[in-house]
Amino acid sequence: MTATFDDVAASFGSISHLRVAGSAVKSFAPNSGFFPTADGWVRTHANYPHHAERLRLALEVSRDDLVAPALHDLTSEEAELRIVGAGGIAAAVATVPEWVAHRAPKTGPWISLTPRDYPTRRLSRITSDDRPLQGVRVISLTRVIAGPTAAKFLAALGADVHRIDPPQLPELRDSHLDTDLGVRCIESDLKNTQGLEELLTLLRSADVLLTGYRPQALDHVGLTEEVLRDACPHLIHVNLSAWEPQGARTGQRGFDSIVQAATGIAHLYRMVDPVRGWRPGALPVQALDHATGYGMAAAAMALLVQQRAGRADLSLERTARSLLSTAPGGHDVHDIRDFTNMRFNPQRLASMKSTDGEVLYVPVPARVNGTLSAAPGS
């Protein structure tokens, strides 16, 4: 199995290349972005309707056009505290030294991998050279980009992947089309006894569990690590969180863009602003999400190869730290902003049919016997 540099570059920018019935998709809602505050900048995330509602609630406004004026009257720290306190998502834009001095977690490996002295059960069924993970069953309790990136990568290699979402919080259409290639999507409410029992039944016949919930969130529905070990001792559990469990923001909701703001990446990519002198910038793609997603897939496969159950932990914040440690001075903004567009050939898009029309998408960057492993359908 191999992947070319161009394959990987295109996959990191997959959402920007996605076309549905000939139209590009929007990556961010109007109130997902950088907003000036009384003393700096804050980054918000309101792509999902319930997050947008919590943002308005935190700022005590009834309309989206009142969000920016409300934020302008608060300090960045006040804005973050109010929004996070209301269950919304935001982070004050910090410099790298500020993050390191006040909120950065302790250093550690990018992937925390803990094998257990208990065998997996299904590696003996992997017999296909074209689909090396055929026979492996994966359950994904992940959303948005990072976890689903791992899920669709494993699906492209032949794994039978089931994604489970709460019925009250459906995935956004464009995210679904971009990240659920080859994945079977199921709705189930884990907050009731029946939903939890159905999940445990699936896990008893599964090999890998991908989770992307905040720490302790699954504990609240009865799916603790102890329950998992007792019910499914053979399982490989790969866990993702936005923030480090031992960090200052542990337990908070987060996205790639929010982590970029909090860790200093947005400041490194700052641009000139004629009014305020500067404004934050961002990586050209959701690089923390995609890199962490492929790290999750790598962790799962490492334990499968060892034929050992175990657990792996990753976080977007840890990925940001790894990125910053390799390039502490940052890079030229324009060089990196042009990265994916320079190396992507639209003729390499794959296509599939959907209820919304033809979908053109970037294949998963895994070449088996020299061929990209596209896995349409979901």
mmCIF file with all atom_site columns, N, CA, C and O in Angstrom, residues 252-278:
data_model
loop_
_atom_site.group_PDB
_atom_site.id
_atom_site.type_symbol
_atom_site.label_atom_id
_atom_site.label_alt_id
_atom_site.label_comp_id
_atom_site.label_asym_id
_atom_site.label_entity_id
_atom_site.label_seq_id
_atom_site.pdbx_PDB_ins_code
_atom_site.Cartn_x
_atom_site.Cartn_y
_atom_site.Cartn_z
_atom_site.occupancy
_atom_site.B_iso_or_equiv
_atom_site.pdbx_formal_charge
_atom_site.auth_seq_id
_atom_site.auth_comp_id
_atom_site.auth_asym_id
_atom_site.auth_atom_id
_atom_site.pdbx_PDB_model_num
ATOM 1   N N  . GLN A 1 252 ? -13.570 20.597 26.940 1.00 0.00 ? 252 GLN A N  1
ATOM 2   C CA . GLN A 1 252 ? -14.287 21.560 26.114 1.00 0.00 ? 252 GLN A CA 1
ATOM 3   C C  . GLN A 1 252 ? -14.470 21.033 24.690 1.00 0.00 ? 252 GLN A C  1
ATOM 4   O O  . GLN A 1 252 ? -13.696 20.200 24.217 1.00 0.00 ? 252 GLN A O  1
ATOM 5   N N  . ARG A 1 253 ? -15.477 21.543 24.018 1.00 0.00 ? 253 ARG A N  1
ATOM 6   C CA . ARG A 1 253 ? -15.680 21.217 22.617 1.00 0.00 ? 253 ARG A CA 1
ATOM 7   C C  . ARG A 1 253 ? -14.645 21.956 21.785 1.00 0.00 ? 253 ARG A C  1
ATOM 8   O O  . ARG A 1 253 ? -14.207 23.044 22.151 1.00 0.00 ? 253 ARG A O  1
ATOM 9   N N  . GLY A 1 254 ? -14.296 21.375 20.650 1.00 0.00 ? 254 GLY A N  1
ATOM 10  C CA . GLY A 1 254 ? -13.313 22.044 19.811 1.00 0.00 ? 254 GLY A CA 1
ATOM 11  C C  . GLY A 1 254 ? -13.302 21.498 18.400 1.00 0.00 ? 254 GLY A C  1
ATOM 12  O O  . GLY A 1 254 ? -13.752 20.384 18.145 1.00 0.00 ? 254 GLY A O  1
ATOM 13  N N  . PHE A 1 255 ? -12.800 22.314 17.497 1.00 0.00 ? 255 PHE A N  1
ATOM 14  C CA . PHE A 1 255 ? -12.633 21.949 16.091 1.00 0.00 ? 255 PHE A CA 1
ATOM 15  C C  . PHE A 1 255 ? -11.235 22.366 15.659 1.00 0.00 ? 255 PHE A C  1
ATOM 16  O O  . PHE A 1 255 ? -10.548 23.132 16.357 1.00 0.00 ? 255 PHE A O  1
ATOM 17  N N  . ASP A 1 256 ? -10.817 21.912 14.502 1.00 0.00 ? 256 ASP A N  1
ATOM 18  C CA . ASP A 1 256 ? -9.511  22.258 13.942 1.00 0.00 ? 256 ASP A CA 1
ATOM 19  C C  . ASP A 1 256 ? -9.279  23.769 13.975 1.00 0.00 ? 256 ASP A C  1
ATOM 20  O O  . ASP A 1 256 ? -8.248  24.253 14.466 1.00 0.00 ? 256 ASP A O  1
ATOM 21  N N  . SER A 1 257 ? -10.226 24.533 13.451 1.00 0.00 ? 257 SER A N  1
ATOM 22  C CA . SER A 1 257 ? -10.051 25.987 13.367 1.00 0.00 ? 257 SER A CA 1
ATOM 23  C C  . SER A 1 257 ? -9.908  26.624 14.743 1.00 0.00 ? 257 SER A C  1
ATOM 24  O O  . SER A 1 257 ? -9.155  27.593 14.920 1.00 0.00 ? 257 SER A O  1
ATOM 25  N N  . ILE A 1 258 ? -10.618 26.085 15.734 1.00 0.00 ? 258 ILE A N  1
ATOM 26  C CA . ILE A 1 258 ? -10.551 26.613 17.091 1.00 0.00 ? 258 ILE A CA 1
ATOM 27  C C  . ILE A 1 258 ? -9.195  26.302 17.716 1.00 0.00 ? 258 ILE A C  1
ATOM 28  O O  . ILE A 1 258 ? -8.583  27.144 18.388 1.00 0.00 ? 258 ILE A O  1
ATOM 29  N N  . VAL A 1 259 ? -8.689  25.105 17.491 1.00 0.00 ? 259 VAL A N  1
ATOM 30  C CA . VAL A 1 259 ? -7.382  24.718 18.020 1.00 0.00 ? 259 VAL A CA 1
ATOM 31  C C  . VAL A 1 259 ? -6.283  25.550 17.371 1.00 0.00 ? 259 VAL A C  1
ATOM 32  O O  . VAL A 1 259 ? -5.322  25.958 18.037 1.00 0.00 ? 259 VAL A O  1
ATOM 33  N N  . GLN A 1 260 ? -6.411  25.840 16.072 1.00 0.00 ? 260 GLN A N  1
ATOM 34  C CA . GLN A 1 260 ? -5.441  26.709 15.415 1.00 0.00 ? 260 GLN A CA 1
ATOM 35  C C  . GLN A 1 260 ? -5.383  28.078 16.087 1.00 0.00 ? 260 GLN A C  1
ATOM 36  O O  . GLN A 1 260 ? -4.299  28.651 16.278 1.00 0.00 ? 260 GLN A O  1
ATOM 37  N N  . ALA A 1 261 ? -6.543  28.616 16.449 1.00 0.00 ? 261 ALA A N  1
ATOM 38  C CA . ALA A 1 261 ? -6.590  29.927 17.087 1.00 0.00 ? 261 ALA A CA 1
ATOM 39  C C  . ALA A 1 261 ? -5.956  29.897 18.466 1.00 0.00 ? 261 ALA A C  1
ATOM 40  O O  . ALA A 1 261 ? -5.204  30.804 18.852 1.00 0.00 ? 261 ALA A O  1
ATOM 41  N N  . ALA A 1 262 ? -6.252  28.856 19.230 1.00 0.00 ? 262 ALA A N  1
ATOM 42  C CA . ALA A 1 262 ? -5.804  28.779 20.620 1.00 0.00 ? 262 ALA A CA 1
ATOM 43  C C  . ALA A 1 262 ? -4.309  28.517 20.748 1.00 0.00 ? 262 ALA A C  1
ATOM 44  O O  . ALA A 1 262 ? -3.681  28.953 21.724 1.00 0.00 ? 262 ALA A O  1
ATOM 45  N N  . THR A 1 263 ? -3.720  27.795 19.795 1.00 0.00 ? 263 THR A N  1
ATOM 46  C CA . THR A 1 263 ? -2.328  27.376 19.919 1.00 0.00 ? 263 THR A CA 1
ATOM 47  C C  . THR A 1 263 ? -1.328  28.323 19.264 1.00 0.00 ? 263 THR A C  1
ATOM 48  O O  . THR A 1 263 ? -0.124  28.088 19.338 1.00 0.00 ? 263 THR A O  1
ATOM 49  N N  . GLY A 1 264 ? -1.806  29.360 18.606 1.00 0.00 ? 264 GLY A N  1
ATOM 50  C CA . GLY A 1 264 ? -0.903  30.328 17.999 1.00 0.00 ? 264 GLY A CA 1
ATOM 51  C C  . GLY A 1 264 ? -0.733  30.193 16.506 1.00 0.00 ? 264 GLY A C  1
ATOM 52  O O  . GLY A 1 264 ? -0.095  31.041 15.867 1.00 0.00 ? 264 GLY A O  1
ATOM 53  N N  . ILE A 1 265 ? -1.305  29.147 15.911 1.00 0.00 ? 265 ILE A N  1
ATOM 54  C CA . ILE A 1 265 ? -1.177  28.967 14.463 1.00 0.00 ? 265 ILE A CA 1
ATOM 55  C C  . ILE A 1 265 ? -1.864  30.114 13.721 1.00 0.00 ? 265 ILE A C  1
ATOM 56  O O  . ILE A 1 265 ? -1.337  30.644 12.731 1.00 0.00 ? 265 ILE A O  1
ATOM 57  N N  . ALA A 1 266 ? -3.029  30.528 14.197 1.00 0.00 ? 266 ALA A N  1
ATOM 58  C CA . ALA A 1 266 ? -3.749  31.629 13.541 1.00 0.00 ? 266 ALA A CA 1
ATOM 59  C C  . ALA A 1 266 ? -2.943  32.919 13.608 1.00 0.00 ? 266 ALA A C  1
ATOM 60  O O  . ALA A 1 266 ? -2.994  33.738 12.679 1.00 0.00 ? 266 ALA A O  1
ATOM 61  N N  . HIS A 1 267 ? -2.193  33.107 14.681 1.00 0.00 ? 267 HIS A N  1
ATOM 62  C CA . HIS A 1 267 ? -1.344  34.296 14.787 1.00 0.00 ? 267 HIS A CA 1
ATOM 63  C C  . HIS A 1 267 ? -0.153  34.207 13.850 1.00 0.00 ? 267 HIS A C  1
ATOM 64  O O  . HIS A 1 267 ? 0.246   35.202 13.226 1.00 0.00 ? 267 HIS A O  1
ATOM 65  N N  . LEU A 1 268 ? 0.428   33.019 13.717 1.00 0.00 ? 268 LEU A N  1
ATOM 66  C CA . LEU A 1 268 ? 1.546   32.848 12.790 1.00 0.00 ? 268 LEU A CA 1
ATOM 67  C C  . LEU A 1 268 ? 1.134   33.165 11.354 1.00 0.00 ? 268 LEU A C  1
ATOM 68  O O  . LEU A 1 268 ? 1.930   33.672 10.567 1.00 0.00 ? 268 LEU A O  1
ATOM 69  N N  . TYR A 1 269 ? -0.125  32.880 11.029 1.00 0.00 ? 269 TYR A N  1
ATOM 70  C CA . TYR A 1 269 ? -0.609  33.098 9.671  1.00 0.00 ? 269 TYR A CA 1
ATOM 71  C C  . TYR A 1 269 ? -1.369  34.420 9.544  1.00 0.00 ? 269 TYR A C  1
ATOM 72  O O  . TYR A 1 269 ? -2.193  34.584 8.655  1.00 0.00 ? 269 TYR A O  1
ATOM 73  N N  . ARG A 1 270 ? -1.066  35.345 10.420 1.00 0.00 ? 270 ARG A N  1
ATOM 74  C CA . ARG A 1 270 ? -1.762  36.633 10.423 1.00 0.00 ? 270 ARG A CA 1
ATOM 75  C C  . ARG A 1 270 ? -1.530  37.402 9.135  1.00 0.00 ? 270 ARG A C  1
ATOM 76  O O  . ARG A 1 270 ? -0.525  37.212 8.451  1.00 0.00 ? 270 ARG A O  1
ATOM 77  N N  . MET A 1 271 ? -2.474  38.286 8.846  1.00 0.00 ? 271 MET A N  1
ATOM 78  C CA . MET A 1 271 ? -2.421  39.121 7.647  1.00 0.00 ? 271 MET A CA 1
ATOM 79  C C  . MET A 1 271 ? -2.557  40.587 8.056  1.00 0.00 ? 271 MET A C  1
ATOM 80  O O  . MET A 1 271 ? -3.015  40.894 9.163  1.00 0.00 ? 271 MET A O  1
ATOM 81  N N  . VAL A 1 272 ? -2.173  41.464 7.167  1.00 0.00 ? 272 VAL A N  1
ATOM 82  C CA . VAL A 1 272 ? -2.293  42.900 7.426  1.00 0.00 ? 272 VAL A CA 1
ATOM 83  C C  . VAL A 1 272 ? -3.761  43.306 7.359  1.00 0.00 ? 272 VAL A C  1
ATOM 84  O O  . VAL A 1 272 ? -4.486  42.904 6.444  1.00 0.00 ? 272 VAL A O  1
ATOM 85  N N  . ASP A 1 273 ? -4.202  44.081 8.335  1.00 0.00 ? 273 ASP A N  1
ATOM 86  C CA . ASP A 1 273 ? -5.565  44.600 8.357  1.00 0.00 ? 273 ASP A CA 1
ATOM 87  C C  . ASP A 1 273 ? -5.477  46.124 8.424  1.00 0.00 ? 273 ASP A C  1
ATOM 88  O O  . ASP A 1 273 ? -4.819  46.678 9.323  1.00 0.00 ? 273 ASP A O  1
ATOM 89  N N  . PRO A 1 274 ? -6.115  46.842 7.488  1.00 0.00 ? 274 PRO A N  1
ATOM 90  C CA . PRO A 1 274 ? -5.968  48.293 7.442  1.00 0.00 ? 274 PRO A CA 1
ATOM 91  C C  . PRO A 1 274 ? -6.547  49.006 8.658  1.00 0.00 ? 274 PRO A C  1
ATOM 92  O O  . PRO A 1 274 ? -6.146  50.127 8.965  1.00 0.00 ? 274 PRO A O  1
ATOM 93  N N  . VAL A 1 275 ? -7.487  48.370 9.358  1.00 0.00 ? 275 VAL A N  1
ATOM 94  C CA . VAL A 1 275 ? -8.137  49.017 10.495 1.00 0.00 ? 275 VAL A CA 1
ATOM 95  C C  . VAL A 1 275 ? -7.448  48.659 11.808 1.00 0.00 ? 275 VAL A C  1
ATOM 96  O O  . VAL A 1 275 ? -7.091  49.528 12.604 1.00 0.00 ? 275 VAL A O  1
ATOM 97  N N  . ARG A 1 276 ? -7.229  47.370 12.036 1.00 0.00 ? 276 ARG A N  1
ATOM 98  C CA . ARG A 1 276 ? -6.696  46.917 13.329 1.00 0.00 ? 276 ARG A CA 1
ATOM 99  C C  . ARG A 1 276 ? -5.210  46.569 13.278 1.00 0.00 ? 276 ARG A C  1
ATOM 100 O O  . ARG A 1 276 ? -4.643  46.111 14.260 1.00 0.00 ? 276 ARG A O  1
ATOM 101 N N  . GLY A 1 277 ? -4.580  46.758 12.124 1.00 0.00 ? 277 GLY A N  1
ATOM 102 C CA . GLY A 1 277 ? -3.153  46.472 12.003 1.00 0.00 ? 277 GLY A CA 1
ATOM 103 C C  . GLY A 1 277 ? -2.877  45.045 11.557 1.00 0.00 ? 277 GLY A C  1
ATOM 104 O O  . GLY A 1 277 ? -2.004  44.822 10.738 1.00 0.00 ? 277 GLY A O  1
ATOM 105 N N  . TRP A 1 278 ? -3.616  44.089 12.098 1.00 0.00 ? 278 TRP A N  1
ATOM 106 C CA . TRP A 1 278 ? -3.457  42.690 11.689 1.00 0.00 ? 278 TRP A CA 1
ATOM 107 C C  . TRP A 1 278 ? -4.758  41.955 11.951 1.00 0.00 ? 278 TRP A C  1
ATOM 108 O O  . TRP A 1 278 ? -5.596  42.395 12.724 1.00 0.00 ? 278 TRP A O  1
#
